[in-house]
Amino acid sequence: MEGGQCGGPAKFWVNFPARIELWNFQCTIKNHTQIHASRITLKMGKGRRMKKQGPPPPLDESLVTRKRKDAPPAPVSQQPGKKRKTDFKAPKKTPAVNGTVSKSKAKPVKPVKKSAPPPPSDDEVSDEDPSDDEDAIDDPDVIEDGLDGLKVTGLDALGSASESEDLDDLDLEDDEFDEDGSVMDSGDEEPVTKKGMWSDDEDDDDIEEKLTAANIEGLSLKRDREIAIQEAEAQAELEEAQLQTNIAGDRPKVLEDEDEEGRPITNLATQDLGLLRTRLNDTIRVLDDFKNLAEEGRSRTEYRAQLLKDICAYYGYSEFLADKLLDLFPAREAFAFFEANETPRPIVIRTNTLRTHRRELAQSLINRGVQLEPVGKWSKVGLQIFDSQVPLGATPEYLAGHYILQAASSFLPVMALAPQEDERVLDMAAAPGGKTTHIAALMKNTGCVFANDANKDRAKGLIGNIHRLGVRNTVVCHYSALEFPKVMGGFDRVLLDAPCSGTGVIAKDASVKTNKTEADFMKLPHLQKQLVLAAIDSVDHHSKTGGYIVYSTCSVTVEENEQVVQYALNKRPNVKLVETGLVFGREGFTKIGGKIFHPSMKMTRRYYPHAYNVDGFFVAKFKKIGPTPPNAVLANGVSKKGKSAPSDKPVEEEYVDKTPITDDEEKEESDFGGWDDEEDKVYMERAERAQMRRKGKNPNANPKAAKEIQNGTSKVVEKESGKEVNGSKAKKADAGAKANGAGGKVGGADSRPKKKSRERKST
Ligand SMILES: C[S@@+](CC[C@H](N)C(=O)[O-])C[C@H]1O[C@@H](n2cnc3c(N)ncnc32)[C@H](O)[C@@H]1O
């Protein structure tokens, strides 16, 4: 697939030591070590990796946790002889001053014999796993298995927004630690009510306490390192800025003077990265305070052009892409974005709740010398890896399918999709299966998931992951997703994790910096637009439990995100955007660069490496509220009635009728149905009349006018009557059965026979 794939070529687990130049900085770090340096180069690869994920301000734990404080305190039975803080000797590490960590061997923890009662069902917990070892390499979301020795380097990790706070919360007195109290050293008899490092869903389980005990020393050291690094970075920035101020005066000399022929005559040596960085900083300072710092007679555009040029030179981007990315942010934030793309995201694994529980998995890995901690309270299945003595892609737990290496940001689309047990779910672009397996886990292997990918080889990898992770409710197929819903329709939920340019995962795949062309940003959005229509048309708007579509990409460009979503809103007035349910993430743009999008676009979510220390990502969630309009053009370019349709116009060229579809305009509908000319005629006439009434005209006065309106718009959505739709059920069921047979691997496809009637007839 030419499009970037969330994860694209997996080059990301390779360490990317990031050089951070500190100029004339002097600071005091928390451990009271004074550092003086005229110019120090820090190797930040590991340090960065260890860095806590950025604090997503909107992270509100109350939204994602289910505190069980009301529950009676679990009996705390401290086991004699077990001392929490002595169970685990964390590897000694050098102070984080230089961002490196000397790895001494971690002493394995004695296995804590804690038998956590098998969680009845981890609703909350979802596991998915991207791919098996080989596939993981191809998947941006998945870390390569064979992370030899696992320098847990780059994957996206998720740091919870609150992680920085978590550092303070890592007191091991979390509620959860009291669960059976077997390892509680505190001997607390009263229930501890401190914040837990684990999700509240696990609060009633004490294993965490043991786990935390085992981790505490390492975590403490880690925190010191992180704080030191952060302080050093902040101080360095400050000193650097001050230095530049001193050198350049109030109005730094940034722009190049030109001779009479327009050639620069005061050029800085652009090959000198130090000087380039200095000028980058100066330019940003000027753009921040243009009135006071800009040179006389110079325009903001000139400074912006200089900044673009220097970013291309310093970070190695094509001017085309750098320009596009620069447009997304204010100058200073853009700088942070480009900077974040130079360092890998934290490594994260997702617990496969079909096989185990997060606490048990964490304990097992800690016993193997892995330093980890919950990824954040927004996830109940993620574990962030800080260090490991073993290759994470080859542990017995990995081979047994207890977890998958998966970028934290890849959890988000599935969390937004929120698949329910017994539903029928379509994952349109599924390989290598990180999200598919997550979906299956959330559904507890019930219902049926159709995992499709156009790439047959990748689809094979998907099968491998499905087997390794014990997924049993999934059918794998490899159609072009544009063929849906012809292949099959009537799904309760559809995930479209679309092929994209990968501008959110540049830290993993630096080739994106230079290999994306203007043509890519025309072809990819075009494909994405067609795919999203196919996704919408494949959903059963009558679904009792669902009727949702989630669209996601690992790109941050507007063309691949808001513009695609807006296109869907324009072409399918039978959908609306709804809240994703994700507790952090920035709102999608409602306007940017002269483009204006529907106000509901703010319900979409954007994720940036510099903001949350996760891969760049975009998530939008639609709710289907009516049938596909009679004259809709399907994703494969054919109209609903079989006529080939004119090529679609860019969304911004179209008038958007966002008149809400109100209940009183809708007839009771009983099911999602196929299309029938006679049936459609009734709807169309009704739509004409409704449209005329909206425009204040008498629908009975002038039939010709009614026709014109009908031709000029297509925004009115009417619903079928139950009787009419019921009449088409047999055909739909028939089509669904055929699709089942054509889907390639079939296994336990639909556990709900009655739902077969909901499959949509081919159109
Ligand atoms: C971002 S990746 C999907 C990652 C996957 N959702 C996961 O979590 O592991 C995009 C996928 O879209 C597939 N793809 C590209 N074009 C497609 C099409 N027309 N129909 C179906 N799949 C397509 C690619 O083969 C690729 O595997």
Tab-separated table of N, CA and C and ligand atoms in Angstrom, residues 1-8 128-131 138-142 404 406 410 414 427-437 452-456 458-459 462 465 477-484 495-500 527 531 552-554 617, ligand 1:
chain	number	residue	atom	x	y	z
A	1	MET	N	0.847	-1.177	0.000
A	1	MET	CA	0.000	0.000	0.000
A	1	MET	C	0.877	1.219	0.000
A	2	GLU	N	0.627	2.052	-0.862
A	2	GLU	CA	1.510	3.194	-0.917
A	2	GLU	C	1.268	4.142	0.234
A	3	GLY	N	0.078	4.159	0.663
A	3	GLY	CA	-0.222	5.068	1.744
A	3	GLY	C	0.502	4.664	2.985
A	4	GLY	N	0.785	5.627	3.743
A	4	GLY	CA	1.439	5.325	4.991
A	4	GLY	C	0.511	4.510	5.831
A	5	GLN	N	1.048	3.661	6.585
A	5	GLN	CA	0.196	2.881	7.422
A	5	GLN	C	0.619	3.158	8.823
A	6	CYS	N	-0.359	3.219	9.614
A	6	CYS	CA	-0.063	3.648	10.931
A	6	CYS	C	1.091	2.886	11.423
A	7	GLY	N	2.032	3.081	11.148
A	7	GLY	CA	3.101	2.358	11.682
A	7	GLY	C	4.053	2.154	10.576
A	8	GLY	N	3.625	2.148	9.424
A	8	GLY	CA	4.463	2.039	8.255
A	8	GLY	C	5.592	1.099	8.487
A	128	GLU	N	-5.406	-6.084	22.166
A	128	GLU	CA	-5.318	-6.400	20.799
A	128	GLU	C	-3.893	-6.455	20.550
A	129	ASP	N	-3.595	-7.043	19.540
A	129	ASP	CA	-2.219	-7.084	19.267
A	129	ASP	C	-2.009	-6.915	17.825
A	130	PRO	N	-1.139	-6.155	17.502
A	130	PRO	CA	-0.927	-5.823	16.122
A	130	PRO	C	-0.553	-7.010	15.305
A	131	SER	N	0.520	-7.493	15.533
A	131	SER	CA	0.892	-8.495	14.587
A	131	SER	C	1.839	-9.433	15.209
A	138	ASP	N	6.036	-4.568	9.960
A	138	ASP	CA	5.389	-3.782	8.926
A	138	ASP	C	4.344	-2.847	9.475
A	139	ASP	N	4.019	-3.055	10.670
A	139	ASP	CA	2.950	-2.248	11.193
A	139	ASP	C	3.467	-1.159	12.085
A	140	PRO	N	3.072	-0.027	11.768
A	140	PRO	CA	3.525	1.097	12.550
A	140	PRO	C	3.110	0.982	13.977
A	141	ASP	N	2.012	0.335	14.159
A	141	ASP	CA	1.491	0.281	15.516
A	141	ASP	C	2.188	-0.752	16.363
A	142	VAL	N	2.818	-1.612	15.694
A	142	VAL	CA	3.324	-2.734	16.435
A	142	VAL	C	4.833	-2.714	16.495
A	404	ILE	N	0.729	-7.645	23.255
A	404	ILE	CA	1.188	-7.250	21.931
A	404	ILE	C	1.902	-5.921	22.068
A	406	GLN	N	2.351	-2.519	20.965
A	406	GLN	CA	1.444	-1.676	20.190
A	406	GLN	C	1.536	-0.235	20.648
A	410	SER	N	-2.576	3.768	19.179
A	410	SER	CA	-3.406	2.821	18.445
A	410	SER	C	-4.531	2.245	19.303
A	414	VAL	N	-9.902	2.199	18.787
A	414	VAL	CA	-10.725	1.082	19.261
A	414	VAL	C	-11.512	1.488	20.504
A	427	ASP	N	-13.668	-4.368	10.580
A	427	ASP	CA	-12.415	-3.616	10.599
A	427	ASP	C	-11.942	-3.576	9.145
A	428	MET	N	-12.142	-2.455	8.499
A	428	MET	CA	-11.994	-2.395	7.039
A	428	MET	C	-10.571	-2.502	6.527
A	429	ALA	N	-9.630	-1.982	7.294
A	429	ALA	CA	-8.219	-2.018	6.899
A	429	ALA	C	-7.464	-2.516	8.123
A	430	ALA	N	-7.404	-3.816	8.256
A	430	ALA	CA	-7.121	-4.406	9.564
A	430	ALA	C	-5.688	-4.859	9.801
A	431	ALA	N	-4.954	-5.161	8.747
A	431	ALA	CA	-3.652	-5.777	8.950
A	431	ALA	C	-2.648	-4.786	9.532
A	432	PRO	N	-1.790	-5.241	10.425
A	432	PRO	CA	-1.617	-6.633	10.865
A	432	PRO	C	-2.482	-7.019	12.052
A	433	GLY	N	-3.402	-6.216	12.424
A	433	GLY	CA	-4.390	-6.716	13.367
A	433	GLY	C	-4.318	-6.179	14.782
A	434	GLY	N	-3.520	-5.162	15.000
A	434	GLY	CA	-3.447	-4.600	16.355
A	434	GLY	C	-4.820	-4.184	16.858
A	435	LYS	N	-5.529	-3.509	16.000
A	435	LYS	CA	-6.837	-3.024	16.435
A	435	LYS	C	-7.882	-4.124	16.354
A	436	THR	N	-7.753	-4.986	15.368
A	436	THR	CA	-8.714	-6.100	15.280
A	436	THR	C	-8.691	-6.927	16.561
A	437	THR	N	-7.512	-7.265	17.001
A	437	THR	CA	-7.427	-8.123	18.183
A	437	THR	C	-7.872	-7.384	19.438
A	452	ASN	N	-10.708	-7.103	7.477
A	452	ASN	CA	-10.409	-7.044	6.049
A	452	ASN	C	-9.142	-6.239	5.786
A	453	ASP	N	-8.406	-6.655	4.801
A	453	ASP	CA	-7.290	-5.824	4.334
A	453	ASP	C	-7.057	-6.140	2.866
A	454	ALA	N	-6.811	-5.096	2.097
A	454	ALA	CA	-6.658	-5.293	0.660
A	454	ALA	C	-5.359	-6.010	0.331
A	455	ASN	N	-4.420	-5.932	1.223
A	455	ASN	CA	-3.116	-6.533	0.967
A	455	ASN	C	-3.104	-7.963	1.497
A	456	LYS	N	-2.999	-8.882	0.562
A	456	LYS	CA	-3.133	-10.283	0.949
A	456	LYS	C	-2.021	-10.723	1.901
A	458	ARG	N	-0.325	-8.926	3.964
A	458	ARG	CA	-0.560	-8.371	5.298
A	458	ARG	C	-1.733	-9.078	5.971
A	459	ALA	N	-2.685	-9.484	5.163
A	459	ALA	CA	-3.828	-10.201	5.735
A	459	ALA	C	-3.374	-11.527	6.348
A	462	LEU	N	-2.098	-10.873	9.632
A	462	LEU	CA	-3.244	-10.650	10.509
A	462	LEU	C	-3.729	-11.970	11.098
A	465	ASN	N	-1.522	-13.113	13.963
A	465	ASN	CA	-1.785	-12.417	15.225
A	465	ASN	C	-3.063	-12.899	15.879
A	477	CYS	N	-10.600	-11.413	5.687
A	477	CYS	CA	-10.812	-11.379	4.239
A	477	CYS	C	-9.929	-10.289	3.629
A	478	HIS	N	-9.772	-10.324	2.333
A	478	HIS	CA	-8.883	-9.322	1.733
A	478	HIS	C	-9.477	-8.704	0.483
A	479	TYR	N	-10.556	-8.038	0.662
A	479	TYR	CA	-11.151	-7.236	-0.402
A	479	TYR	C	-10.567	-5.826	-0.345
A	480	SER	N	-10.733	-5.119	-1.455
A	480	SER	CA	-10.570	-3.686	-1.329
A	480	SER	C	-11.773	-3.228	-0.518
A	481	ALA	N	-11.514	-2.426	0.468
A	481	ALA	CA	-12.617	-1.981	1.321
A	481	ALA	C	-13.624	-1.160	0.530
A	482	LEU	N	-13.220	-0.712	-0.642
A	482	LEU	CA	-14.163	0.035	-1.473
A	482	LEU	C	-15.322	-0.845	-1.907
A	483	GLU	N	-15.124	-2.139	-1.853
A	483	GLU	CA	-16.166	-3.066	-2.268
A	483	GLU	C	-17.271	-3.214	-1.234
A	484	PHE	N	-16.974	-2.771	-0.030
A	484	PHE	CA	-18.025	-2.826	0.986
A	484	PHE	C	-18.964	-1.658	0.730
A	495	LEU	N	-14.787	0.059	11.870
A	495	LEU	CA	-13.556	0.821	12.087
A	495	LEU	C	-12.849	0.979	10.748
A	496	LEU	N	-12.539	2.208	10.398
A	496	LEU	CA	-11.702	2.459	9.227
A	496	LEU	C	-10.425	3.131	9.709
A	497	ASP	N	-9.415	2.326	9.913
A	497	ASP	CA	-8.087	2.831	10.270
A	497	ASP	C	-7.367	2.976	8.929
A	498	ALA	N	-7.521	4.120	8.354
A	498	ALA	CA	-7.236	4.271	6.934
A	498	ALA	C	-5.741	4.301	6.596
A	499	PRO	N	-5.417	3.828	5.403
A	499	PRO	CA	-4.049	4.031	4.919
A	499	PRO	C	-3.820	5.535	4.816
A	500	CYS	N	-2.640	5.965	5.204
A	500	CYS	CA	-2.407	7.414	5.265
A	500	CYS	C	-0.940	7.732	4.998
A	527	LEU	N	-8.620	8.434	-1.766
A	527	LEU	CA	-8.909	7.063	-1.337
A	527	LEU	C	-9.621	7.068	0.016
A	531	LEU	N	-13.172	5.465	0.994
A	531	LEU	CA	-13.232	4.424	2.024
A	531	LEU	C	-14.210	4.803	3.141
A	552	SER	N	-9.972	6.743	11.521
A	552	SER	CA	-8.718	7.160	12.158
A	552	SER	C	-7.574	7.115	11.158
A	553	THR	N	-6.580	7.940	11.421
A	553	THR	CA	-5.335	7.881	10.645
A	553	THR	C	-4.171	8.148	11.598
A	554	CYS	N	-2.990	7.765	11.157
A	554	CYS	CA	-1.797	8.127	11.916
A	554	CYS	C	-1.116	9.297	11.208
A	617	PHE	N	-1.978	11.219	15.678
A	617	PHE	CA	-3.138	10.411	15.336
A	617	PHE	C	-4.368	11.295	15.207
B	1	LIG	C1	-2.957	1.871	8.954
B	1	LIG	S1	-2.859	0.330	8.282
B	1	LIG	C2	-3.968	-0.582	9.252
B	1	LIG	C3	-3.391	-0.970	10.583
B	1	LIG	C4	-4.337	-1.857	11.332
B	1	LIG	N1	-5.623	-1.220	11.520
B	1	LIG	C5	-3.783	-2.216	12.677
B	1	LIG	O1	-4.175	-1.661	13.677
B	1	LIG	O2	-2.950	-3.115	12.744
B	1	LIG	C6	-3.748	0.537	6.795
B	1	LIG	C7	-4.061	-0.744	6.075
B	1	LIG	O3	-4.925	-0.432	5.010
B	1	LIG	C8	-4.731	-1.395	4.027
B	1	LIG	N2	-5.374	-0.883	2.818
B	1	LIG	C9	-4.932	0.017	1.943
B	1	LIG	N3	-5.840	0.231	0.992
B	1	LIG	C10	-6.888	-0.543	1.271
B	1	LIG	C11	-8.149	-0.781	0.662
B	1	LIG	N4	-8.511	-0.155	-0.456
B	1	LIG	N5	-8.974	-1.660	1.235
B	1	LIG	C12	-8.641	-2.295	2.356
B	1	LIG	N6	-7.466	-2.116	2.978
B	1	LIG	C13	-6.608	-1.257	2.439
B	1	LIG	C14	-3.235	-1.556	3.978
B	1	LIG	O4	-2.865	-2.794	3.425
B	1	LIG	C15	-2.885	-1.441	5.463
B	1	LIG	O5	-2.728	-2.707	6.024
